[in-house]
Structure formats: C-alpha cells, structure tokens
C-alpha cells in the first residue's frame, strides 16, 4: 500500500488505513516465537533464549509451572491474556486483516492517520500507541465500514474535527444531542460556526485537531497546559508537571451492543467496540445511566482518571500530570472515546517512549514480510523490500534512542 499512499500524498491527499485491528492469533504467535528463539532445539525457551526476543510478559510470569522453561502452551496462554490489555506486546497475526503495512508507510512519511471505532478497540489503539511511542506523528480518525462491518447504521464510528469556528458535527435526529456551553447560552446553527469546508476539515483531520467516538461520548475540550491537539507542542525546559483540562459528556442512554461497550463480546475485552453484528442478534434494547471512567493516557499508560456520570451533561475535569521525559498525552474512555494527543517535549528531546514499542513495530514488519511478500507483484518486490528495510532500520534506531532515555517496559 505504500505506493498507493505516496501517490495520494503527491496530490495533496490525507491518507490512512481502515479496519485497523489486525487481530491476534496466540497459538501461531507462540509457535513462531519459540521457533525463532529456541537455540538448542528442545522446543522450549529458557530465560536466556527468551531474553533475546520480545515476549508479552516477564519470563517468570509466563513460566506457569516454574520449571525454568516456557512451552508453546504456556506462551499461548500468556499471549491470550496479554492481548486483552492496553498496551500489549503480542504481535498481530498479519494474515490479511487490518492496517498491516502501516508499520512501513508511517516511517516512509506517507500515512497521516489510523482509523478506529469500527473494529476491536484494543487492537486499533494498541498499534497506534506503539507508533506514537516511537515518536511518529500518527493521528487517529473515526471509521464506519457500512454495510460490511457496521451494518446497523452509518456513523457508528466517528471523528469530530475542530474547525476555525468550532467543532464540526453531524447529529442524527434520533440520537441525544450533547450541547456545548456556547450552545446552551445561544441558538447555534451552521452560520454561527462558519462555513463547513471539506478541504479544511481534511486538513484538521491530518493535523489531529479532533477526537474519535461512537457518537455517544464527547471531548468538547481537551488541552495540555492550554494547548489543544493538533495546535502545537508543549515545551518544558526540564522534567515537570502539566495541567490537563477537559470538558466531556456521555449520553444518558446507549444501545445495548458490543460496539458501545454495553454488551460483552464473545472474544472478551479485545473485541470491545467492534461494530460487527456477527457477535449477537440485533436488538433495540438500550442501557440507561451509569458511570464512565475518563483516563489521561501518557505514552499508552493511564496516568490519572476520574469517574463521571453518564447523564448527558458536560463535566469539567482537571489533572496535574508529571512529565519526566518527552511524552504524548491524550484523553480516553474505553471503548467509546479517544482524543488525539498533545506532545510534551522536555529539553527539546524527541519522543522515544519505549524501546519495546520500537521492537514490536520492527518485529511486525518482519512478520508481515514473511506472511505477505509473496503477494507483492514481482516487478515491485525489490522496491518493497527496500522500503521494509528502511522501516526496520528506523525502528531499530529509535529503539536504541529509547534505551538512552530509559523508556518503560510496556509489559509492566
């Protein structure tokens, strides 16, 4: 897909991937990992062999029987558990679904966004988090694949872009409408927020002046030390603290479905937010009220949170967040809502938040080539191999840089 995205960028286009959850296959992941790391050929991994690879949890936690060896069965179980967490280090399956070549197109500079709000939320956000941790300026956008995936209606996955005169929005007449303070104090129509221009909207999308949601959760305002997403970075001369402020609202009534986190998915948390109707028969049942946990995310980890009522009202929240090194900061409510990040740069250093995130991206590139290179047309294969090698070199370089800054291990 890199040549296609480059062609679009050359015309001034905004580029990204749909269906971004690449899903995981824990048994296949375990078999491949042991085959790659098992130096003595006994079909097991000892601690030294495991240390040479990228496993989803610390060795002692994976070694369930504590015999000093990890089997395929133990690694499969560990991968299955980890695949429900954000972030996680389980490699995606790379077998034909999701934003597979994003690991190549992002370092090539031809991909602006990854989509979300349509497939499994953990898989979508996990890929995004790892690329952000490497320091790439990848944005998130909303998606509805209608009628293939989101066959209930158009608009199950949305992006709300801030334009010069306000936040662009399209509301369904049958849905509760979340109203900002300005709307409550005056009657606001299209004329009040200015002309809606699609080109400007696309530019706002590429800049990340936006948030994604299912239409029932809103971040009407989100700032880090007064800076909104897509409107610049926050600079600190040395490690310190930043003020995070947001105005959020959650509808008082939601459909009962996996897509909105109001019904359990057969596959567990990693399928939360998936809009497919294949999970269960459609229903008109709804869920009223309840609470939503709003989280401040720093480099993929929850740094602070607050629980709010789902009552259709606007709630203001403020947090003081310590920042030790250059980081990205965003706001989310799983699985309904995520803002784009604001970067906080400490002493002018780039974001290199996690060595393991860079290694995870590099291994994803290698796995994709193993699985999919035979589908690349022969005349294009040499150029594709060169692009893949450039991506690998870049991830390895950024992994070394993350080592120097002491980024944390996503496995905890």
GROMACS .gro file of C-alpha atoms in nm:
model
  412
    1UNK     CA    1   0.000   0.000   0.000
    2UNK     CA    2   0.297   0.238   0.031
    3UNK     CA    3   0.296   0.329  -0.342
    4UNK     CA    4  -0.078   0.398  -0.327
    5UNK     CA    5  -0.045   0.625  -0.023
    6UNK     CA    6   0.254   0.805  -0.178
    7UNK     CA    7   0.051   0.864  -0.494
    8UNK     CA    8  -0.230   1.013  -0.284
    9UNK     CA    9   0.011   1.235  -0.085
   10UNK     CA   10   0.164   1.367  -0.407
   11UNK     CA   11  -0.182   1.501  -0.494
   12UNK     CA   12  -0.219   1.670  -0.157
   13UNK     CA   13  -0.433   1.393  -0.011
   14UNK     CA   14  -0.483   1.289   0.352
   15UNK     CA   15  -0.405   0.921   0.391
   16UNK     CA   16  -0.475   0.643   0.637
   17UNK     CA   17  -0.598   0.289   0.693
   18UNK     CA   18  -0.942   0.147   0.771
   19UNK     CA   19  -1.022  -0.174   0.963
   20UNK     CA   20  -0.717  -0.114   1.180
   21UNK     CA   21  -0.742  -0.402   1.424
   22UNK     CA   22  -0.509  -0.667   1.285
   23UNK     CA   23  -0.628  -0.915   1.550
   24UNK     CA   24  -0.405  -1.171   1.716
   25UNK     CA   25  -0.354  -1.546   1.686
   26UNK     CA   26  -0.198  -1.653   2.019
   27UNK     CA   27  -0.116  -2.015   1.916
   28UNK     CA   28   0.051  -1.903   1.592
   29UNK     CA   29   0.233  -1.626   1.779
   30UNK     CA   30   0.365  -1.876   2.035
   31UNK     CA   31   0.480  -2.125   1.774
   32UNK     CA   32   0.662  -1.859   1.573
   33UNK     CA   33   0.826  -1.704   1.878
   34UNK     CA   34   0.964  -2.036   2.003
   35UNK     CA   35   1.081  -2.136   1.655
   36UNK     CA   36   1.274  -1.808   1.627
   37UNK     CA   37   1.426  -1.808   1.976
   38UNK     CA   38   1.481  -2.177   2.057
   39UNK     CA   39   1.859  -2.207   2.006
   40UNK     CA   40   1.907  -2.556   2.146
   41UNK     CA   41   1.615  -2.708   1.953
   42UNK     CA   42   1.432  -2.858   2.252
   43UNK     CA   43   1.102  -2.689   2.168
   44UNK     CA   44   1.115  -2.478   2.487
   45UNK     CA   45   1.254  -2.140   2.585
   46UNK     CA   46   1.487  -2.088   2.878
   47UNK     CA   47   1.537  -1.744   3.031
   48UNK     CA   48   1.839  -1.661   2.816
   49UNK     CA   49   1.662  -1.759   2.494
   50UNK     CA   50   1.351  -1.563   2.592
   51UNK     CA   51   1.559  -1.255   2.672
   52UNK     CA   52   1.665  -1.234   2.308
   53UNK     CA   53   1.305  -1.189   2.195
   54UNK     CA   54   1.000  -0.982   2.270
   55UNK     CA   55   0.755  -1.173   2.488
   56UNK     CA   56   0.415  -1.049   2.612
   57UNK     CA   57   0.504  -1.071   2.985
   58UNK     CA   58   0.812  -1.126   3.204
   59UNK     CA   59   0.957  -1.477   3.177
   60UNK     CA   60   0.870  -1.577   3.535
   61UNK     CA   61   0.506  -1.487   3.479
   62UNK     CA   62   0.483  -1.689   3.158
   63UNK     CA   63   0.655  -1.993   3.314
   64UNK     CA   64   0.340  -2.116   3.486
   65UNK     CA   65   0.485  -2.441   3.624
   66UNK     CA   66   0.806  -2.264   3.733
   67UNK     CA   67   1.035  -2.525   3.577
   68UNK     CA   68   1.263  -2.269   3.414
   69UNK     CA   69   1.128  -2.341   3.065
   70UNK     CA   70   0.844  -2.187   2.865
   71UNK     CA   71   0.640  -2.419   2.644
   72UNK     CA   72   0.421  -2.339   2.346
   73UNK     CA   73   0.116  -2.391   2.567
   74UNK     CA   74   0.244  -2.152   2.835
   75UNK     CA   75   0.335  -1.885   2.580
   76UNK     CA   76  -0.002  -1.925   2.408
   77UNK     CA   77  -0.184  -1.872   2.738
   78UNK     CA   78   0.031  -1.567   2.820
   79UNK     CA   79  -0.031  -1.414   2.478
   80UNK     CA   80  -0.405  -1.474   2.506
   81UNK     CA   81  -0.412  -1.293   2.842
   82UNK     CA   82  -0.194  -1.003   2.727
   83UNK     CA   83  -0.396  -0.946   2.410
   84UNK     CA   84  -0.678  -0.801   2.621
   85UNK     CA   85  -0.451  -0.529   2.768
   86UNK     CA   86  -0.353  -0.181   2.650
   87UNK     CA   87  -0.077  -0.158   2.554
   88UNK     CA   88   0.044  -0.512   2.485
   89UNK     CA   89   0.334  -0.679   2.305
   90UNK     CA   90   0.152  -0.962   2.128
   91UNK     CA   91   0.233  -0.938   1.758
   92UNK     CA   92  -0.070  -0.910   1.530
   93UNK     CA   93  -0.148  -1.205   1.307
   94UNK     CA   94  -0.060  -1.022   0.982
   95UNK     CA   95  -0.282  -1.253   0.781
   96UNK     CA   96  -0.491  -1.021   0.568
   97UNK     CA   97  -0.689  -0.805   0.813
   98UNK     CA   98  -0.623  -0.458   0.947
   99UNK     CA   99  -0.371  -0.180   0.884
  100UNK     CA  100  -0.086  -0.420   0.818
  101UNK     CA  101   0.156  -0.210   0.614
  102UNK     CA  102   0.114   0.091   0.842
  103UNK     CA  103   0.444  -0.013   1.002
  104UNK     CA  104   0.615   0.064   0.671
  105UNK     CA  105   0.409   0.359   0.545
  106UNK     CA  106   0.445   0.560   0.867
  107UNK     CA  107   0.828   0.567   0.862
  108UNK     CA  108   0.807   0.642   0.490
  109UNK     CA  109   0.608   0.956   0.578
  110UNK     CA  110   0.306   0.875   0.362
  111UNK     CA  111   0.045   0.785   0.628
  112UNK     CA  112  -0.143   1.053   0.823
  113UNK     CA  113  -0.388   0.851   1.033
  114UNK     CA  114  -0.502   0.517   1.163
  115UNK     CA  115  -0.875   0.461   1.189
  116UNK     CA  116  -1.066   0.342   1.495
  117UNK     CA  117  -1.415   0.289   1.634
  118UNK     CA  118  -1.506   0.013   1.389
  119UNK     CA  119  -1.302  -0.298   1.473
  120UNK     CA  120  -1.176  -0.427   1.809
  121UNK     CA  121  -1.072  -0.132   2.022
  122UNK     CA  122  -0.769  -0.290   2.190
  123UNK     CA  123  -0.613  -0.386   1.858
  124UNK     CA  124  -0.678  -0.046   1.700
  125UNK     CA  125  -0.540   0.158   1.986
  126UNK     CA  126  -0.252  -0.079   2.060
  127UNK     CA  127  -0.097  -0.030   1.716
  128UNK     CA  128  -0.149   0.345   1.740
  129UNK     CA  129   0.011   0.362   2.085
  130UNK     CA  130   0.324   0.175   1.978
  131UNK     CA  131   0.376   0.404   1.677
  132UNK     CA  132   0.323   0.713   1.895
  133UNK     CA  133   0.573   0.574   2.146
  134UNK     CA  134   0.829   0.566   1.864
  135UNK     CA  135   0.772   0.938   1.811
  136UNK     CA  136   0.576   0.927   1.485
  137UNK     CA  137   0.304   1.195   1.446
  138UNK     CA  138   0.028   0.947   1.358
  139UNK     CA  139  -0.328   1.069   1.415
  140UNK     CA  140  -0.645   0.872   1.483
  141UNK     CA  141  -0.967   0.908   1.285
  142UNK     CA  142  -1.311   0.752   1.309
  143UNK     CA  143  -1.449   0.492   1.073
  144UNK     CA  144  -1.777   0.335   0.970
  145UNK     CA  145  -1.749   0.047   0.725
  146UNK     CA  146  -2.111   0.043   0.612
  147UNK     CA  147  -2.266  -0.201   0.546
  148UNK     CA  148  -1.986  -0.460   0.563
  149UNK     CA  149  -1.888  -0.420   0.929
  150UNK     CA  150  -2.121  -0.156   1.073
  151UNK     CA  151  -2.443  -0.282   0.923
  152UNK     CA  152  -2.673  -0.123   1.181
  153UNK     CA  153  -2.626   0.232   1.052
  154UNK     CA  154  -2.379   0.483   0.915
  155UNK     CA  155  -2.198   0.672   1.186
  156UNK     CA  156  -2.118   0.408   1.447
  157UNK     CA  157  -1.754   0.520   1.437
  158UNK     CA  158  -1.699   0.895   1.412
  159UNK     CA  159  -1.439   1.168   1.411
  160UNK     CA  160  -1.514   1.522   1.531
  161UNK     CA  161  -1.277   1.782   1.385
  162UNK     CA  162  -1.227   2.128   1.532
  163UNK     CA  163  -1.258   2.395   1.265
  164UNK     CA  164  -1.187   2.766   1.293
  165UNK     CA  165  -1.534   2.844   1.424
  166UNK     CA  166  -1.594   2.540   1.645
  167UNK     CA  167  -1.624   2.162   1.633
  168UNK     CA  168  -1.771   2.012   1.319
  169UNK     CA  169  -2.053   1.772   1.398
  170UNK     CA  170  -2.332   1.579   1.232
  171UNK     CA  171  -2.608   1.462   1.467
  172UNK     CA  172  -2.871   1.202   1.392
  173UNK     CA  173  -3.220   1.335   1.474
  174UNK     CA  174  -3.292   1.017   1.670
  175UNK     CA  175  -2.989   1.046   1.897
  176UNK     CA  176  -2.942   1.258   2.212
  177UNK     CA  177  -2.753   1.570   2.126
  178UNK     CA  178  -2.463   1.674   2.352
  179UNK     CA  179  -2.458   2.053   2.372
  180UNK     CA  180  -2.158   2.270   2.449
  181UNK     CA  181  -2.175   2.573   2.682
  182UNK     CA  182  -2.200   2.808   2.386
  183UNK     CA  183  -2.496   2.611   2.254
  184UNK     CA  184  -2.672   2.630   2.589
  185UNK     CA  185  -2.635   3.005   2.600
  186UNK     CA  186  -2.738   3.073   2.242
  187UNK     CA  187  -2.906   2.912   1.947
  188UNK     CA  188  -2.623   2.789   1.731
  189UNK     CA  189  -2.668   2.683   1.370
  190UNK     CA  190  -2.430   2.638   1.077
  191UNK     CA  191  -2.396   3.013   1.028
  192UNK     CA  192  -2.268   3.056   1.384
  193UNK     CA  193  -1.975   2.818   1.340
  194UNK     CA  194  -1.880   2.931   0.993
  195UNK     CA  195  -1.887   2.764   0.657
  196UNK     CA  196  -1.808   2.392   0.670
  197UNK     CA  197  -1.533   2.336   0.415
  198UNK     CA  198  -1.432   1.978   0.335
  199UNK     CA  199  -1.073   2.070   0.246
  200UNK     CA  200  -1.028   2.250   0.578
  201UNK     CA  201  -1.190   1.956   0.754
  202UNK     CA  202  -0.938   1.717   0.594
  203UNK     CA  203  -0.651   1.941   0.697
  204UNK     CA  204  -0.782   1.943   1.051
  205UNK     CA  205  -0.804   1.565   1.041
  206UNK     CA  206  -0.442   1.535   0.925
  207UNK     CA  207  -0.328   1.779   1.195
  208UNK     CA  208  -0.512   1.585   1.466
  209UNK     CA  209  -0.745   1.866   1.576
  210UNK     CA  210  -1.001   1.602   1.659
  211UNK     CA  211  -1.131   1.319   1.871
  212UNK     CA  212  -1.296   0.990   1.783
  213UNK     CA  213  -1.606   0.846   1.944
  214UNK     CA  214  -1.915   0.634   1.889
  215UNK     CA  215  -2.135   0.945   1.889
  216UNK     CA  216  -2.247   0.897   2.250
  217UNK     CA  217  -1.927   1.024   2.415
  218UNK     CA  218  -1.765   1.362   2.360
  219UNK     CA  219  -1.449   1.552   2.449
  220UNK     CA  220  -1.576   1.901   2.373
  221UNK     CA  221  -1.248   2.044   2.502
  222UNK     CA  222  -0.910   1.888   2.577
  223UNK     CA  223  -0.592   2.083   2.649
  224UNK     CA  224  -0.249   2.017   2.794
  225UNK     CA  225  -0.114   2.333   2.955
  226UNK     CA  226  -0.354   2.528   2.735
  227UNK     CA  227  -0.259   2.354   2.407
  228UNK     CA  228  -0.514   2.156   2.208
  229UNK     CA  229  -0.432   1.852   1.992
  230UNK     CA  230  -0.303   1.949   1.650
  231UNK     CA  231  -0.226   2.306   1.757
  232UNK     CA  232   0.136   2.272   1.863
  233UNK     CA  233   0.356   2.108   2.125
  234UNK     CA  234   0.410   2.191   2.491
  235UNK     CA  235   0.776   2.261   2.574
  236UNK     CA  236   0.940   2.210   2.912
  237UNK     CA  237   1.300   2.305   2.986
  238UNK     CA  238   1.325   2.018   3.236
  239UNK     CA  239   1.101   1.745   3.382
  240UNK     CA  240   0.796   1.899   3.546
  241UNK     CA  241   0.417   1.893   3.553
  242UNK     CA  242   0.148   1.993   3.306
  243UNK     CA  243  -0.218   2.083   3.354
  244UNK     CA  244  -0.464   1.864   3.166
  245UNK     CA  245  -0.815   2.004   3.129
  246UNK     CA  246  -1.115   1.857   2.950
  247UNK     CA  247  -1.488   1.903   2.909
  248UNK     CA  248  -1.654   1.569   2.847
  249UNK     CA  249  -2.010   1.444   2.813
  250UNK     CA  250  -2.168   1.100   2.792
  251UNK     CA  251  -2.517   1.026   2.669
  252UNK     CA  252  -2.765   0.911   2.930
  253UNK     CA  253  -2.886   0.627   2.706
  254UNK     CA  254  -2.690   0.392   2.478
  255UNK     CA  255  -2.779   0.093   2.260
  256UNK     CA  256  -2.702  -0.242   2.419
  257UNK     CA  257  -2.427  -0.376   2.193
  258UNK     CA  258  -2.062  -0.475   2.179
  259UNK     CA  259  -1.995  -0.165   1.970
  260UNK     CA  260  -2.068   0.065   2.265
  261UNK     CA  261  -1.916  -0.141   2.542
  262UNK     CA  262  -2.261  -0.213   2.685
  263UNK     CA  263  -2.260  -0.584   2.598
  264UNK     CA  264  -1.984  -0.840   2.644
  265UNK     CA  265  -1.809  -0.966   2.332
  266UNK     CA  266  -1.765  -1.342   2.288
  267UNK     CA  267  -1.390  -1.288   2.247
  268UNK     CA  268  -1.356  -1.074   2.558
  269UNK     CA  269  -1.215  -0.725   2.604
  270UNK     CA  270  -1.008  -0.726   2.288
  271UNK     CA  271  -1.331  -0.727   2.086
  272UNK     CA  272  -1.488  -0.439   2.282
  273UNK     CA  273  -1.608  -0.168   2.045
  274UNK     CA  274  -1.623  -0.397   1.741
  275UNK     CA  275  -1.925  -0.293   1.533
  276UNK     CA  276  -1.985  -0.628   1.363
  277UNK     CA  277  -2.335  -0.772   1.403
  278UNK     CA  278  -2.183  -1.120   1.396
  279UNK     CA  279  -2.143  -1.107   1.774
  280UNK     CA  280  -2.513  -1.145   1.853
  281UNK     CA  281  -2.859  -1.083   1.707
  282UNK     CA  282  -2.952  -0.714   1.672
  283UNK     CA  283  -3.171  -0.570   1.944
  284UNK     CA  284  -3.349  -0.244   2.017
  285UNK     CA  285  -3.264  -0.276   2.387
  286UNK     CA  286  -3.087   0.020   2.549
  287UNK     CA  287  -2.884   0.085   2.863
  288UNK     CA  288  -2.951   0.396   3.070
  289UNK     CA  289  -2.726   0.595   3.301
  290UNK     CA  290  -2.425   0.452   3.475
  291UNK     CA  291  -2.074   0.588   3.506
  292UNK     CA  292  -1.780   0.635   3.271
  293UNK     CA  293  -1.413   0.628   3.366
  294UNK     CA  294  -1.223   0.909   3.194
  295UNK     CA  295  -0.848   0.842   3.174
  296UNK     CA  296  -0.543   1.054   3.099
  297UNK     CA  297  -0.306   0.842   2.893
  298UNK     CA  298   0.068   0.916   2.887
  299UNK     CA  299   0.271   0.709   2.641
  300UNK     CA  300  -0.003   0.446   2.639
  301UNK     CA  301  -0.027   0.417   3.019
  302UNK     CA  302  -0.305   0.553   3.241
  303UNK     CA  303  -0.160   0.838   3.446
  304UNK     CA  304  -0.482   0.964   3.610
  305UNK     CA  305  -0.855   0.904   3.593
  306UNK     CA  306  -1.191   1.027   3.715
  307UNK     CA  307  -1.531   0.857   3.715
  308UNK     CA  308  -1.820   1.064   3.580
  309UNK     CA  309  -2.193   1.017   3.541
  310UNK     CA  310  -2.338   0.930   3.201
  311UNK     CA  311  -2.614   1.188   3.223
  312UNK     CA  312  -2.593   1.392   2.903
  313UNK     CA  313  -2.434   1.683   3.090
  314UNK     CA  314  -2.096   1.849   3.035
  315UNK     CA  315  -1.842   1.770   3.306
  316UNK     CA  316  -1.516   1.959   3.354
  317UNK     CA  317  -1.213   1.765   3.473
  318UNK     CA  318  -0.861   1.884   3.555
  319UNK     CA  319  -0.547   1.684   3.630
  320UNK     CA  320  -0.186   1.765   3.722
  321UNK     CA  321   0.036   1.521   3.533
  322UNK     CA  322   0.409   1.475   3.597
  323UNK     CA  323   0.624   1.450   3.284
  324UNK     CA  324   0.973   1.308   3.324
  325UNK     CA  325   1.074   1.292   2.957
  326UNK     CA  326   0.927   1.383   2.618
  327UNK     CA  327   0.582   1.222   2.602
  328UNK     CA  328   0.246   1.222   2.431
  329UNK     CA  329  -0.070   1.281   2.636
  330UNK     CA  330  -0.429   1.206   2.538
  331UNK     CA  331  -0.771   1.153   2.695
  332UNK     CA  332  -0.983   0.840   2.654
  333UNK     CA  333  -1.282   0.649   2.780
  334UNK     CA  334  -1.261   0.285   2.680
  335UNK     CA  335  -1.411   0.187   2.439
  336UNK     CA  336  -1.615   0.494   2.342
  337UNK     CA  337  -1.382   0.790   2.315
  338UNK     CA  338  -1.023   0.895   2.242
  339UNK     CA  339  -0.867   1.233   2.170
  340UNK     CA  340  -0.564   1.285   1.957
  341UNK     CA  341  -0.253   1.353   2.165
  342UNK     CA  342  -0.065   1.663   2.265
  343UNK     CA  343   0.312   1.619   2.265
  344UNK     CA  344   0.509   1.746   2.563
  345UNK     CA  345   0.876   1.789   2.472
  346UNK     CA  346   1.126   1.801   2.757
  347UNK     CA  347   1.456   1.981   2.692
  348UNK     CA  348   1.386   1.969   2.319
  349UNK     CA  349   1.419   1.591   2.300
  350UNK     CA  350   1.204   1.384   2.059
  351UNK     CA  351   0.956   1.128   2.189
  352UNK     CA  352   1.119   0.787   2.227
  353UNK     CA  353   0.888   0.650   2.493
  354UNK     CA  354   0.955   0.276   2.474
  355UNK     CA  355   1.229   0.053   2.338
  356UNK     CA  356   0.987  -0.239   2.334
  357UNK     CA  357   0.734  -0.042   2.127
  358UNK     CA  358   1.002   0.010   1.861
  359UNK     CA  359   1.099  -0.358   1.877
  360UNK     CA  360   0.730  -0.457   1.847
  361UNK     CA  361   0.696  -0.244   1.533
  362UNK     CA  362   1.016  -0.392   1.387
  363UNK     CA  363   0.901  -0.748   1.451
  364UNK     CA  364   0.565  -0.664   1.294
  365UNK     CA  365   0.747  -0.554   0.978
  366UNK     CA  366   0.942  -0.882   0.970
  367UNK     CA  367   0.631  -1.092   1.024
  368UNK     CA  368   0.440  -0.904   0.755
  369UNK     CA  369   0.716  -0.971   0.504
  370UNK     CA  370   0.720  -1.339   0.596
  371UNK     CA  371   0.343  -1.371   0.555
  372UNK     CA  372   0.262  -1.137   0.270
  373UNK     CA  373   0.565  -1.065   0.048
  374UNK     CA  374   0.466  -1.338  -0.197
  375UNK     CA  375   0.154  -1.135  -0.279
  376UNK     CA  376   0.360  -0.835  -0.396
  377UNK     CA  377   0.395  -0.823  -0.774
  378UNK     CA  378   0.740  -0.938  -0.886
  379UNK     CA  379   0.833  -0.604  -1.057
  380UNK     CA  380   0.757  -0.421  -0.729
  381UNK     CA  381   0.920  -0.664  -0.487
  382UNK     CA  382   1.268  -0.510  -0.487
  383UNK     CA  383   1.133  -0.163  -0.411
  384UNK     CA  384   0.907  -0.310  -0.144
  385UNK     CA  385   1.197  -0.493   0.020
  386UNK     CA  386   1.394  -0.167   0.025
  387UNK     CA  387   1.105   0.016   0.195
  388UNK     CA  388   1.069  -0.263   0.452
  389UNK     CA  389   1.443  -0.249   0.524
  390UNK     CA  390   1.428   0.127   0.573
  391UNK     CA  391   1.144   0.081   0.820
  392UNK     CA  392   1.338  -0.186   1.011
  393UNK     CA  393   1.645   0.037   1.030
  394UNK     CA  394   1.436   0.327   1.159
  395UNK     CA  395   1.266   0.123   1.431
  396UNK     CA  396   1.599  -0.021   1.543
  397UNK     CA  397   1.750   0.326   1.556
  398UNK     CA  398   1.459   0.455   1.762
  399UNK     CA  399   1.482   0.153   1.993
  400UNK     CA  400   1.843   0.249   2.066
  401UNK     CA  401   1.739   0.608   2.129
  402UNK     CA  402   1.465   0.491   2.367
  403UNK     CA  403   1.728   0.290   2.557
  404UNK     CA  404   1.919   0.611   2.613
  405UNK     CA  405   1.611   0.788   2.754
  406UNK     CA  406   1.505   0.500   2.979
  407UNK     CA  407   1.157   0.431   2.838
  408UNK     CA  408   0.945   0.189   3.045
  409UNK     CA  409   0.867  -0.170   2.955
  410UNK     CA  410   0.503  -0.195   2.829
  411UNK     CA  411   0.479  -0.540   2.994
  412UNK     CA  412   0.481  -0.380   3.340
   0.00000   0.00000   0.00000
